Coordinates of C-alpha atoms in Angstrom, one line a residue:
Chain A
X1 CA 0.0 0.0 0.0
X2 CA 1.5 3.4 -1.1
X3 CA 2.0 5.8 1.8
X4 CA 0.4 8.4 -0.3
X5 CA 0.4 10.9 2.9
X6 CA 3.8 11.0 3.3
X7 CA 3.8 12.5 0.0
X8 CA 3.0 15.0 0.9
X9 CA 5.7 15.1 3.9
X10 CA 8.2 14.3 1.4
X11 CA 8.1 17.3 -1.1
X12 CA 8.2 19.5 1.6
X13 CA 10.8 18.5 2.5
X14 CA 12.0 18.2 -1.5
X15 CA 12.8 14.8 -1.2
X16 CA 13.1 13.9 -5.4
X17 CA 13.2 9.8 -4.5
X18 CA 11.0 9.2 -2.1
X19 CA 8.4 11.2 -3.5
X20 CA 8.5 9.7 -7.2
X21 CA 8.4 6.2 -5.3
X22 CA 5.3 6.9 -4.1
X23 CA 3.9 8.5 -6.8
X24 CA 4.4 5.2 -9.0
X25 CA 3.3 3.1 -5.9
X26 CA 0.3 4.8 -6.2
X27 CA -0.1 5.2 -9.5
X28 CA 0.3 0.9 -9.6
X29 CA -2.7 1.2 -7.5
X30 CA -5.0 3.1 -9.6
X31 CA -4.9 6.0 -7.9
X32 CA -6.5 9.0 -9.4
X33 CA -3.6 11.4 -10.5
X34 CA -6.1 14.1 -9.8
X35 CA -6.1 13.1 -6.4
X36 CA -2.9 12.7 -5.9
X37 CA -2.0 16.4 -6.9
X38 CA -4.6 17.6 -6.2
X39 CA -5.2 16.3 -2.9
X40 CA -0.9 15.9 -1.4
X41 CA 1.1 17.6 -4.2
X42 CA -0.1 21.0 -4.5
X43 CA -1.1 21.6 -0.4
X44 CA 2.5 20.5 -0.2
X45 CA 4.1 23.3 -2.6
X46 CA 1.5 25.5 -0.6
X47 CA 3.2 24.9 2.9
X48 CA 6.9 25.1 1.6
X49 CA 5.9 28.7 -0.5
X50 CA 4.7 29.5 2.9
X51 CA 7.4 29.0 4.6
X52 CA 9.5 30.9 2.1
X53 CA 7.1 34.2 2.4
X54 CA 7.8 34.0 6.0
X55 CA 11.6 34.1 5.2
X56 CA 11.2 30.2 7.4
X57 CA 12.9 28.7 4.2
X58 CA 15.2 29.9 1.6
X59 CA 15.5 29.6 -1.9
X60 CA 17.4 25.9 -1.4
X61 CA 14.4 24.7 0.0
X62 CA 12.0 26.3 -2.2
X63 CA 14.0 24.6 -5.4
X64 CA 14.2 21.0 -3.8
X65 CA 10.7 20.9 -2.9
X66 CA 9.5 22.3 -6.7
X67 CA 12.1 19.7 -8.1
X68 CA 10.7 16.9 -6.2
X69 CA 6.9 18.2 -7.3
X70 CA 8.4 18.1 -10.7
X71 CA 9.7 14.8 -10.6
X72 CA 6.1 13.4 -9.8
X73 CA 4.5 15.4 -12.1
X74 CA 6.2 13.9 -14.7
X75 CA 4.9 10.4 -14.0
X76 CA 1.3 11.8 -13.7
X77 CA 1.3 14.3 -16.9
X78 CA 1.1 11.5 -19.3
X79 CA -1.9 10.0 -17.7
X80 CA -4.0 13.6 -17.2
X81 CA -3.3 13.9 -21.0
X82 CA -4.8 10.5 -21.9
X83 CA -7.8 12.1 -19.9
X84 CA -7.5 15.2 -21.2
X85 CA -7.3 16.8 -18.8
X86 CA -5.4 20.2 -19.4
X87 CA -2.6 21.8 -17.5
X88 CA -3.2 24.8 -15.3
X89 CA -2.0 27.3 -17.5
X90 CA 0.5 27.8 -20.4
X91 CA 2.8 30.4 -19.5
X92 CA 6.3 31.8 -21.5
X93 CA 9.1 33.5 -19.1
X94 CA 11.8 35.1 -20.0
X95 CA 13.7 37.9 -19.0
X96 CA 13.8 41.2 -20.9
X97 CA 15.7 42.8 -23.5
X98 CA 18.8 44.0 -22.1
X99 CA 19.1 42.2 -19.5
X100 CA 20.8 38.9 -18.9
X101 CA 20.3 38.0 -15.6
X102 CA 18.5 34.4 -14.8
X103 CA 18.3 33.5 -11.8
X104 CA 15.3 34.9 -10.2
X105 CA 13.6 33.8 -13.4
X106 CA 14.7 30.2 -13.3
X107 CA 13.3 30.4 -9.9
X108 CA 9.8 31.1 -11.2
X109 CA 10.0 29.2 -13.7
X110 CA 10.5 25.8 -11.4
X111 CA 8.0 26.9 -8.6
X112 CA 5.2 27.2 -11.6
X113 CA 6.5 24.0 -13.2
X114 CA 6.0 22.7 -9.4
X115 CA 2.9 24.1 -9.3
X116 CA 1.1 22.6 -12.1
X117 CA 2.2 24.8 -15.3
X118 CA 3.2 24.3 -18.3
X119 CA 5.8 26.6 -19.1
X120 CA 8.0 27.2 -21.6
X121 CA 11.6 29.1 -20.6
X122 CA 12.4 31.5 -23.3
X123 CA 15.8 32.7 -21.6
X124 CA 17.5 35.7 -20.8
X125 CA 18.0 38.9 -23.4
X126 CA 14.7 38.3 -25.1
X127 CA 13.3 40.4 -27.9
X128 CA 9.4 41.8 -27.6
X129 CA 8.8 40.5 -31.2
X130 CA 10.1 36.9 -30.0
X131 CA 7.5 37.0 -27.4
X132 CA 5.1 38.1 -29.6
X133 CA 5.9 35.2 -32.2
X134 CA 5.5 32.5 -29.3
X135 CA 1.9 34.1 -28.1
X136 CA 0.5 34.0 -32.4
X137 CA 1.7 30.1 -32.6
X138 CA 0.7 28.9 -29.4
X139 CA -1.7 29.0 -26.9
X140 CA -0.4 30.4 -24.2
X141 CA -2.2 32.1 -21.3
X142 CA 0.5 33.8 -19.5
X143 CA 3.5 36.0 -20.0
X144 CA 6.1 36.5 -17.2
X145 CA 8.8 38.6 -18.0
X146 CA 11.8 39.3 -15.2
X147 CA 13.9 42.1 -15.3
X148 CA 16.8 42.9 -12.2
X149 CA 18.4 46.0 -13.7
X150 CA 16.2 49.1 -13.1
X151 CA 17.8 50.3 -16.4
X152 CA 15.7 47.2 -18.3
X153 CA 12.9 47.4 -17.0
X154 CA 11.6 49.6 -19.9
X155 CA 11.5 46.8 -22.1
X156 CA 8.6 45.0 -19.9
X157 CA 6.6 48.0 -21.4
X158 CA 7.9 47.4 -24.9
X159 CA 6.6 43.8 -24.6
X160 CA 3.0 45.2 -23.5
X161 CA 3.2 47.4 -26.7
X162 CA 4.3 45.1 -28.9
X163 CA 1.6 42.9 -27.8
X164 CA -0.8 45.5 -28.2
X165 CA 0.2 46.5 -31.5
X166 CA 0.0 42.9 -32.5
X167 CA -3.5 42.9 -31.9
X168 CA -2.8 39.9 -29.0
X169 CA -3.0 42.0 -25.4
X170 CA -6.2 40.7 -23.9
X171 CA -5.6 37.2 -25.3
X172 CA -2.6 36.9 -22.8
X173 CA -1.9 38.0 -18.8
X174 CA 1.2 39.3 -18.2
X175 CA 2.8 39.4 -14.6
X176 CA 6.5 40.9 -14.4
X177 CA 9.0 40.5 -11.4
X178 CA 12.1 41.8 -10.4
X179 CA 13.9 43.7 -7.4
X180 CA 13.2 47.0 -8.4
X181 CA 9.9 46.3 -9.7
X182 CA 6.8 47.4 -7.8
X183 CA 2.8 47.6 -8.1
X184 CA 3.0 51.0 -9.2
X185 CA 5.4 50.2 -11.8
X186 CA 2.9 47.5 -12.9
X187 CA -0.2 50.0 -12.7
X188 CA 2.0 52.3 -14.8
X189 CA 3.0 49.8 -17.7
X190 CA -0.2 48.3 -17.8
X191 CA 0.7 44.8 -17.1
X192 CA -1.9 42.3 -15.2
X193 CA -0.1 41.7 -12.2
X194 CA 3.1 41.8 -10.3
X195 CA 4.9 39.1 -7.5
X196 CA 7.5 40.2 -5.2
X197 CA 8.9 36.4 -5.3
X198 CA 8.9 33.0 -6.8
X199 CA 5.8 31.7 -4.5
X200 CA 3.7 34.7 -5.0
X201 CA 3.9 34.3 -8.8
X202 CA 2.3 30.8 -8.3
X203 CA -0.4 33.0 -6.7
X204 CA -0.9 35.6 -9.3
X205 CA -0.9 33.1 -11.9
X206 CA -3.8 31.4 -10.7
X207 CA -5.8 34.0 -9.6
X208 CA -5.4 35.6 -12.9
X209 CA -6.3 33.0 -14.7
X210 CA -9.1 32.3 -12.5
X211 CA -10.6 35.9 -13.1
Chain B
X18 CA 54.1 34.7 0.2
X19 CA 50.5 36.0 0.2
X20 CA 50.6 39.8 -0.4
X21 CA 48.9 41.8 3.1
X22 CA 48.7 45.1 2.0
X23 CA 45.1 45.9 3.8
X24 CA 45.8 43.7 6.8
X25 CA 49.6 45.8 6.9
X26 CA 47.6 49.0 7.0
X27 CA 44.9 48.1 9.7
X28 CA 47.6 47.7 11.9
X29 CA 48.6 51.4 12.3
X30 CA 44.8 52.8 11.3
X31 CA 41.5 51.0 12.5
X32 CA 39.3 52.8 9.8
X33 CA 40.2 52.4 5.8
X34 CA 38.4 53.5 2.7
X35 CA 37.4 51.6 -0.7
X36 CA 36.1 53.5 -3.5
X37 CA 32.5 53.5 -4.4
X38 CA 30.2 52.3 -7.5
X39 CA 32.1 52.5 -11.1
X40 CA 28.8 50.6 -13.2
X41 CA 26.2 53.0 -12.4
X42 CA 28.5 56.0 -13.1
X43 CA 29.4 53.6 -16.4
X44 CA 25.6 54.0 -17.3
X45 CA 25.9 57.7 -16.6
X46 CA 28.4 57.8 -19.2
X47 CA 26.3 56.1 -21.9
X48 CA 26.8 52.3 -20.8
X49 CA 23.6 50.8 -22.7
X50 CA 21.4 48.2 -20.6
X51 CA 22.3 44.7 -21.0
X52 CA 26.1 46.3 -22.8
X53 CA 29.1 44.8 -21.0
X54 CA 31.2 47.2 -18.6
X55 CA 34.0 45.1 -18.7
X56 CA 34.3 45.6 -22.6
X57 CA 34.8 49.0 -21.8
X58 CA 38.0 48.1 -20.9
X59 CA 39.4 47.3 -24.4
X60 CA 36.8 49.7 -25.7
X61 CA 36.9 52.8 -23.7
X62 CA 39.9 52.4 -21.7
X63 CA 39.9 56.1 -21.5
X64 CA 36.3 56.3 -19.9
X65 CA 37.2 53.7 -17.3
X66 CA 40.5 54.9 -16.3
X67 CA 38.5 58.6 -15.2
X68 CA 36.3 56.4 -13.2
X69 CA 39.3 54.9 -11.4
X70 CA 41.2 58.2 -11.6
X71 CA 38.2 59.7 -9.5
X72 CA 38.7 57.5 -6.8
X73 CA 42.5 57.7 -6.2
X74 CA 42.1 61.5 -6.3
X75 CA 39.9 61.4 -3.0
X76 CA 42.7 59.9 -1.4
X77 CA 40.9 56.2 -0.8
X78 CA 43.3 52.9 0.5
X79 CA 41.8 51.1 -2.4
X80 CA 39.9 51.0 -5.7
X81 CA 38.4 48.2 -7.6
X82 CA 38.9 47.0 -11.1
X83 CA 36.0 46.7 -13.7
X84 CA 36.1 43.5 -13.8
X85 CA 32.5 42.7 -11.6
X86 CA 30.5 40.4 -14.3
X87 CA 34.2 39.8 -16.0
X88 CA 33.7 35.9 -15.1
X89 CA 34.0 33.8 -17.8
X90 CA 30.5 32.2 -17.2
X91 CA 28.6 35.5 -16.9
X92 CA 30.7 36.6 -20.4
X93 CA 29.6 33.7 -21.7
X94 CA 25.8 35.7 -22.0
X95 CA 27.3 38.1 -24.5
X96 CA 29.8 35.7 -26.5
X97 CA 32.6 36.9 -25.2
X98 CA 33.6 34.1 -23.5
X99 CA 37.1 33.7 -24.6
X100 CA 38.1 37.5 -24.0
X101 CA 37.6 36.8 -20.3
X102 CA 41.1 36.6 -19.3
X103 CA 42.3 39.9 -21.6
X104 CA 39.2 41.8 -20.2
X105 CA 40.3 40.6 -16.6
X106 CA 43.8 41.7 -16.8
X107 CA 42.8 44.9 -19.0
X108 CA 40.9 45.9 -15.6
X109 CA 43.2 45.3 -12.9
X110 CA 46.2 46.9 -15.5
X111 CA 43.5 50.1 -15.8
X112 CA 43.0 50.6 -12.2
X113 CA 46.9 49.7 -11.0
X114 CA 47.3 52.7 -13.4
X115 CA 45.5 55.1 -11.8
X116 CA 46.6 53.5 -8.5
X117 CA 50.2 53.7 -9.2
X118 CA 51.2 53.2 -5.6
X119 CA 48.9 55.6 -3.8
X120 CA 46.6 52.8 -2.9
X121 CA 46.1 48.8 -3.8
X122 CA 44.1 47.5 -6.5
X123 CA 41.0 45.4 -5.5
X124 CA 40.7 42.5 -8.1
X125 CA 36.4 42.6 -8.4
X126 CA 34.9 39.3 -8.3
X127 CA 31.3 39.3 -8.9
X128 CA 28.8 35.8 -8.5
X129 CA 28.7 34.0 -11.6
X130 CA 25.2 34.5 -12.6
X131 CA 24.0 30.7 -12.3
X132 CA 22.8 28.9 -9.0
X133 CA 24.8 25.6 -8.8
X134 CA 21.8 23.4 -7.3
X135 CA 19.9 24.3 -10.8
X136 CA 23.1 22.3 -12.4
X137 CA 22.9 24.4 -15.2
X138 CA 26.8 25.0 -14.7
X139 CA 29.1 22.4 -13.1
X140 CA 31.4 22.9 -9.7
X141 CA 34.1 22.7 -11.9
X142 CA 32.8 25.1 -14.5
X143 CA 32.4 27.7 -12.2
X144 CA 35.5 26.7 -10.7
X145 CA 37.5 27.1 -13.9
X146 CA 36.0 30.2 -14.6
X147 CA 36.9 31.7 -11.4
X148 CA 40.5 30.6 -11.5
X149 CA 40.5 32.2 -14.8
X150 CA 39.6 35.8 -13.8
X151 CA 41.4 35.7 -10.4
X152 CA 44.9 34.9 -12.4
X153 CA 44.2 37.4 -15.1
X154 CA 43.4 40.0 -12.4
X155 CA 47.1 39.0 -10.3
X156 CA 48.3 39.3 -13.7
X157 CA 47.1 42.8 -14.6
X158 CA 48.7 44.5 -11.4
X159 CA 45.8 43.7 -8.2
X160 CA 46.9 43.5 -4.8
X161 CA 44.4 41.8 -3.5
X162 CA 41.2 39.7 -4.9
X163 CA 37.9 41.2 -3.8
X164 CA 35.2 38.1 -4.6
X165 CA 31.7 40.3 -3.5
X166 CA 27.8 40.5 -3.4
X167 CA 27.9 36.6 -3.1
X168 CA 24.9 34.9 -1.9
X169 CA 25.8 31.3 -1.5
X170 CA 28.0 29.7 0.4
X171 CA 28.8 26.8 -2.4
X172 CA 29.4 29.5 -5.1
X173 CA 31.7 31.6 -2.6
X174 CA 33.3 28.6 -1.4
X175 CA 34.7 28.1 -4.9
X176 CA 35.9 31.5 -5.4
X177 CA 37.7 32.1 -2.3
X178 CA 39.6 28.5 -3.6
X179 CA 40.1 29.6 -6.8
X180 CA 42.1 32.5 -5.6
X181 CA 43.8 30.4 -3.0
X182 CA 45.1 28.0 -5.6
X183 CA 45.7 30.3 -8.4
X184 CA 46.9 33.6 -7.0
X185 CA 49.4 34.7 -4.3
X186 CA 46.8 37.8 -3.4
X187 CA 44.9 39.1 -0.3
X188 CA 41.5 37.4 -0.5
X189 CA 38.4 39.9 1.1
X190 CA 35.0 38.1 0.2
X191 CA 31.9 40.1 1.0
X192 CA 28.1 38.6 0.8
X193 CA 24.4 40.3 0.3
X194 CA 22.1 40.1 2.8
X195 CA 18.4 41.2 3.5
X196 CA 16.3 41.4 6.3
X197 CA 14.2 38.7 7.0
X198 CA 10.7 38.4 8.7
X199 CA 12.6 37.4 11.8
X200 CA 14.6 40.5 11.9
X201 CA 18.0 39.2 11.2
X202 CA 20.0 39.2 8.2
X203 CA 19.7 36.7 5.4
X204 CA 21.3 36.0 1.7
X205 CA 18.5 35.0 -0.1
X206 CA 19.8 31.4 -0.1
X207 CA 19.4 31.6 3.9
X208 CA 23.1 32.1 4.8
X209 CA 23.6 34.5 8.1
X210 CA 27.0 36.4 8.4
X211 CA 27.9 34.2 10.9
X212 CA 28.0 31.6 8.7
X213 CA 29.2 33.1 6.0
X214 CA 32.2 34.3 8.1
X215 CA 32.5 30.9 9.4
X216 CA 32.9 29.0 5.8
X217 CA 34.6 31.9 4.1
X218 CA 37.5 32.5 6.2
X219 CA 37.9 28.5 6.5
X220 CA 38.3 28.6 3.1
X221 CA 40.7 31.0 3.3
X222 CA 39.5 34.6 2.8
X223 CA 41.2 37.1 5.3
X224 CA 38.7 39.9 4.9
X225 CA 35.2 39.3 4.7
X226 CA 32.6 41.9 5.2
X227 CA 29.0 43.5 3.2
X228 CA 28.4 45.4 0.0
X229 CA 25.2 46.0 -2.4
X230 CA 21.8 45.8 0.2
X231 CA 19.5 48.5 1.1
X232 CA 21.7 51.3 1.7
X233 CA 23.6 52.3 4.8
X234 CA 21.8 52.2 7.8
X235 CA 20.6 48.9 7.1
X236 CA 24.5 47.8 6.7
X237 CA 24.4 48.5 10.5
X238 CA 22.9 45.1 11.7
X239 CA 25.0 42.9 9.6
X240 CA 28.3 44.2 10.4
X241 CA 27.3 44.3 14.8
X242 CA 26.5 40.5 13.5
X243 CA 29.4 40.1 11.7
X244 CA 31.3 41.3 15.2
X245 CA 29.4 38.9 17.0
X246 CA 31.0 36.2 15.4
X247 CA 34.4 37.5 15.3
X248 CA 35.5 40.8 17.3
X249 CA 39.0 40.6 15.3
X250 CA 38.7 40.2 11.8
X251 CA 39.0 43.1 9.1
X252 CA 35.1 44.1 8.0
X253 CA 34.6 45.8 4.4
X254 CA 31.2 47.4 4.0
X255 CA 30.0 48.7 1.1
X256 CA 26.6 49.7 0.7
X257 CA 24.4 51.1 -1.8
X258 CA 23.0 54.6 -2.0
X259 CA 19.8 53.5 -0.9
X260 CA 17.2 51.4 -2.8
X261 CA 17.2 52.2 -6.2
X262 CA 13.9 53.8 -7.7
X263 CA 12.6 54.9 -11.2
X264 CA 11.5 58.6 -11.6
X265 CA 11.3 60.1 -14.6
X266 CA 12.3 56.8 -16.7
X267 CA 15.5 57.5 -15.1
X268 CA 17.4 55.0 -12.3
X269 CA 17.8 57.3 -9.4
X270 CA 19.4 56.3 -6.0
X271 CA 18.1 58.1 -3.4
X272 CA 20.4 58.7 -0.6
X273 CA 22.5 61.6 -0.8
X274 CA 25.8 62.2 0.1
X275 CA 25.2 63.8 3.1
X276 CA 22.7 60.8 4.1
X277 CA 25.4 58.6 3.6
X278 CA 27.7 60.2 5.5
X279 CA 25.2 60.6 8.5
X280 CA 25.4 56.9 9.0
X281 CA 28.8 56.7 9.1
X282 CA 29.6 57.1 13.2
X283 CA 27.1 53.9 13.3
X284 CA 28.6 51.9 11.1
X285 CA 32.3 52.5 13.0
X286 CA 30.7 51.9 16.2
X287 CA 29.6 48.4 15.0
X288 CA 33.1 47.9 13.6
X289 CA 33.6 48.6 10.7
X290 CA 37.2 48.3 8.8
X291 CA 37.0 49.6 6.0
X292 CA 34.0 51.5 4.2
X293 CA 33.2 51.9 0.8
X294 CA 30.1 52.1 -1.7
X295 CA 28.4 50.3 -4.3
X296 CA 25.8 50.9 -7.1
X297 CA 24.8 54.6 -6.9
X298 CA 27.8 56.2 -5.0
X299 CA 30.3 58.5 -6.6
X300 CA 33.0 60.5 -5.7
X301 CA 31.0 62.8 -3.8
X302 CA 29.6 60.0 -1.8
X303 CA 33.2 58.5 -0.7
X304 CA 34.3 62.0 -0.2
X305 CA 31.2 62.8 2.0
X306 CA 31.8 59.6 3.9
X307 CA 35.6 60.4 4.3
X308 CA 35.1 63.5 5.9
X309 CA 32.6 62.6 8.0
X310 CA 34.8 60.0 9.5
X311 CA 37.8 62.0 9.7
X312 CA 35.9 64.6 11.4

């Protein structure tokens, strides 16, 4: 019998094998992935982003326990596509023209991966028209664009532009991040939302796409 | 023999100063977003020289090299990989310049841009890359290697090697904290000053200390907590002229030279070594800071 509660135990603590054991135990006893994430997995990334907005954990933490999500989720997308049942969201990161910074970006990219998204990691440096191109050939639902330098952070505007001109702003959200950035510079550039971490972005990215 | 040139001058004065921020005056200057400062130093050798001149002409112990995001790795982001070493030593030959022997050289070090625990680079990757820039820096004329606004200890751990191994140089390694919920001080990957004291002079760092943050007063805090651990060993502080801000479309850091200098009686009585600045400080800013402690 799979120990599917300590499943729960074990990506908080961002334990990769013990959690993908019990995910296939379980999974070899019919249970339904729905269940299992929705039911362990995401409560679990819940308590650990809680912990990190509390400043209890630190980014270490935060990236084990979103690797360990990961590493079940893998064994269970398979079977919600057979079901058809979709992923949370689509979303495309990157950060901005200009700036080549990646690590606070890489960070949201894992705790939304973790978190039940789909997302695609377009990189640092990344050109509004290359964003645009990724929104007209796929369906995506959400944009997150990272910028560190205060001196980049223009070019989260010029995406929103660009997206405008392109006839494509309200068929996408887009939530930026980044030291310097604020919810007055999001009110200012128009965007749909903005996270002061990794875990809020999780948040903001469902209650957006919730609304 | 390992050079000592900062530990030789603490002996006879208990207060020293570094100079302040040379990338945000860079920007100043024209220095596009996302452009390379350390290009600058085969490109506009000129420009960066006057930044270092700046400095020296204050009458500072020390001034850094333009040589911050010089790491092969972080290079790597604009192709220019394989200039790391000549943009490295370029630096360190720029600043020795304007040094001459009025005050050391400061080999900068800054993180490598990738988080090991991703894996996106390897330990010895980062490690190779380090070495790299810490030789071309000895090379080019530095006193002493200045590895700074590190955040993890694995990262820093590999640094402070790489110029054990590779250099015969003073080693100073200084760390970014925040403020956390609890009210102490942080990195973002959970590392106190006490430990990062602990694991960096193991390693073999001989100065260790605070730079980048939220701007002076908050430096206060992490250097008592640095003191804490150690009562002895040389502290380097250099803080940032507050949080930076956007008015105007322009960057703007808001504490003023004056501000600055207000916090400087503070930041000796928590012990305090040496005291510099980082992004947003000029000249005016190390001068105010100067005078304010000589007062």
């Amino acid at each position: 019998m799979a120990d599917i509660k300590k499943l729960n135990e074990s990506i908080i603590l961002g334990d990769l094998d013990t959690s993908v054991q019990i995910t296939k135990e379980a999974l070899a006893e019919k249970t339904d992935p729905q269940e299992i994430i929705q039911e362990y997995m995401i409560p679990a990334m819940d308590v650990i982003g809680g912990k990190f907005e509390r400043n209890e954990v630190f980014v270490p933490e935060l990236l084990m326990a979103a690797r360990a999500m990961k590493g079940s989720l893998e064994l269970l997308r398979p079977l919600l596509a057979e079901c058809g049942i979709e992923p949370q969201g689509r979303v495309i990161i990157g950060t901005v023209k200009g700036d080549l910074h990646d690590i606070g970006k890489n960070l949201v990219a894992s705790m939304l991966e973790g978190s039940g998204f789909e997302v695609e990691n377009m990189g640092v440096d990344v050109p509004s028209d290359k964003i645009v191109a990724a929104v007209q050939s796929n369906k995506i639902d959400i944009i997150a664009l990272s910028a560190l330098l205060t001196t980049t952070m223009p070019s989260m505007k010029d995406v929103i532009e660009a997206l405008k001109e392109a006839g494509l702003r309200e068929k996408v959200k887009v939530i930026i991040g980044g030291p310097a950035v604020t919810q007055e510079y999001c009110d200012q550039i128009g965007a749909d939302g903005y996270s002061e971490n990794a875990n809020g972005a999780v948040g903001l990215a469902r209650k957006l796409l919730a609304s | 023999m390992r050079t000592n040139g900062i530990q030789e001058l603490l002996k006879s004065r208990s207060l020293l100063f570094c100079d302040g921020a040379w990338g945000t005056i860079f920007q100043s200057a024209g220095l596009k977003p996302g452009e390379s400062a350390e290009l600058w130093n085969r490109d506009y050798r000129e420009k960066v020289l006057e930044v270092a001149q700046s400095y020296v002409r204050l009458g500072v112990d020390m001034i850094e090299t333009n040589s911050f995001r010089g790491n092969g790795i972080t290079l790597a982001g604009i192709g220019a990989e394989k200039d790391a070493a000549e943009l490295n030593r370029l630096a360190a030959e720029i600043s020795r310049e304007a040094a001459g022997d009025k005050c050391l050289v400061l080999g900068s070090v800054g993180p490598a841009g990738k988080i090991l625990m991703m894996g996106d680079v390897s330990e010895n990757e980062m490690y190779d890359s380090f070495a790299e820039q810490v030789h071309a820096l000895e090379q080019g004329g530095a006193d002493a290697i200045c590895i700074e606004t590190m955040f993890a200890l694995d990262e820093a751990e590999l640094a402070v090697k790489a110029a054990v191994e590779n250099t015969n140089l003073e080693i100073i390694c200084t760390f970014t904290f925040a403020k956390t919920m609890g009210g102490d001080y942080k990195t973002v990957m959970g590392v106190s000053p006490a430990q990062m004291a602990e694991k960096m002079l193991n390693a073999g760092a001989s100065i260790i200390g605070t730079n980048c943050g939220y701007g002076m007063e908050a430096m206060i805090p992490i250097v008592k907590a640095f003191r804490d651990y150690d009562s002895n060993i040389p502290l380097l502080v250099q803080p940032n002229a507050g949080i930076p801000k956007i008015e105007d479309g322009e960057t703007v850091f808001p504490e003023t030279p004056d501000e600055m200098a207000g916090q400087v009686p503070g930041l000796i009585n928590a012990g305090a070594s040496i005291i510099g600045g980082c992004c947003g400080t000029t000249p005016e800013h190390i001068r105010a800071i100067m005078t304010q402690a000589n007062l």
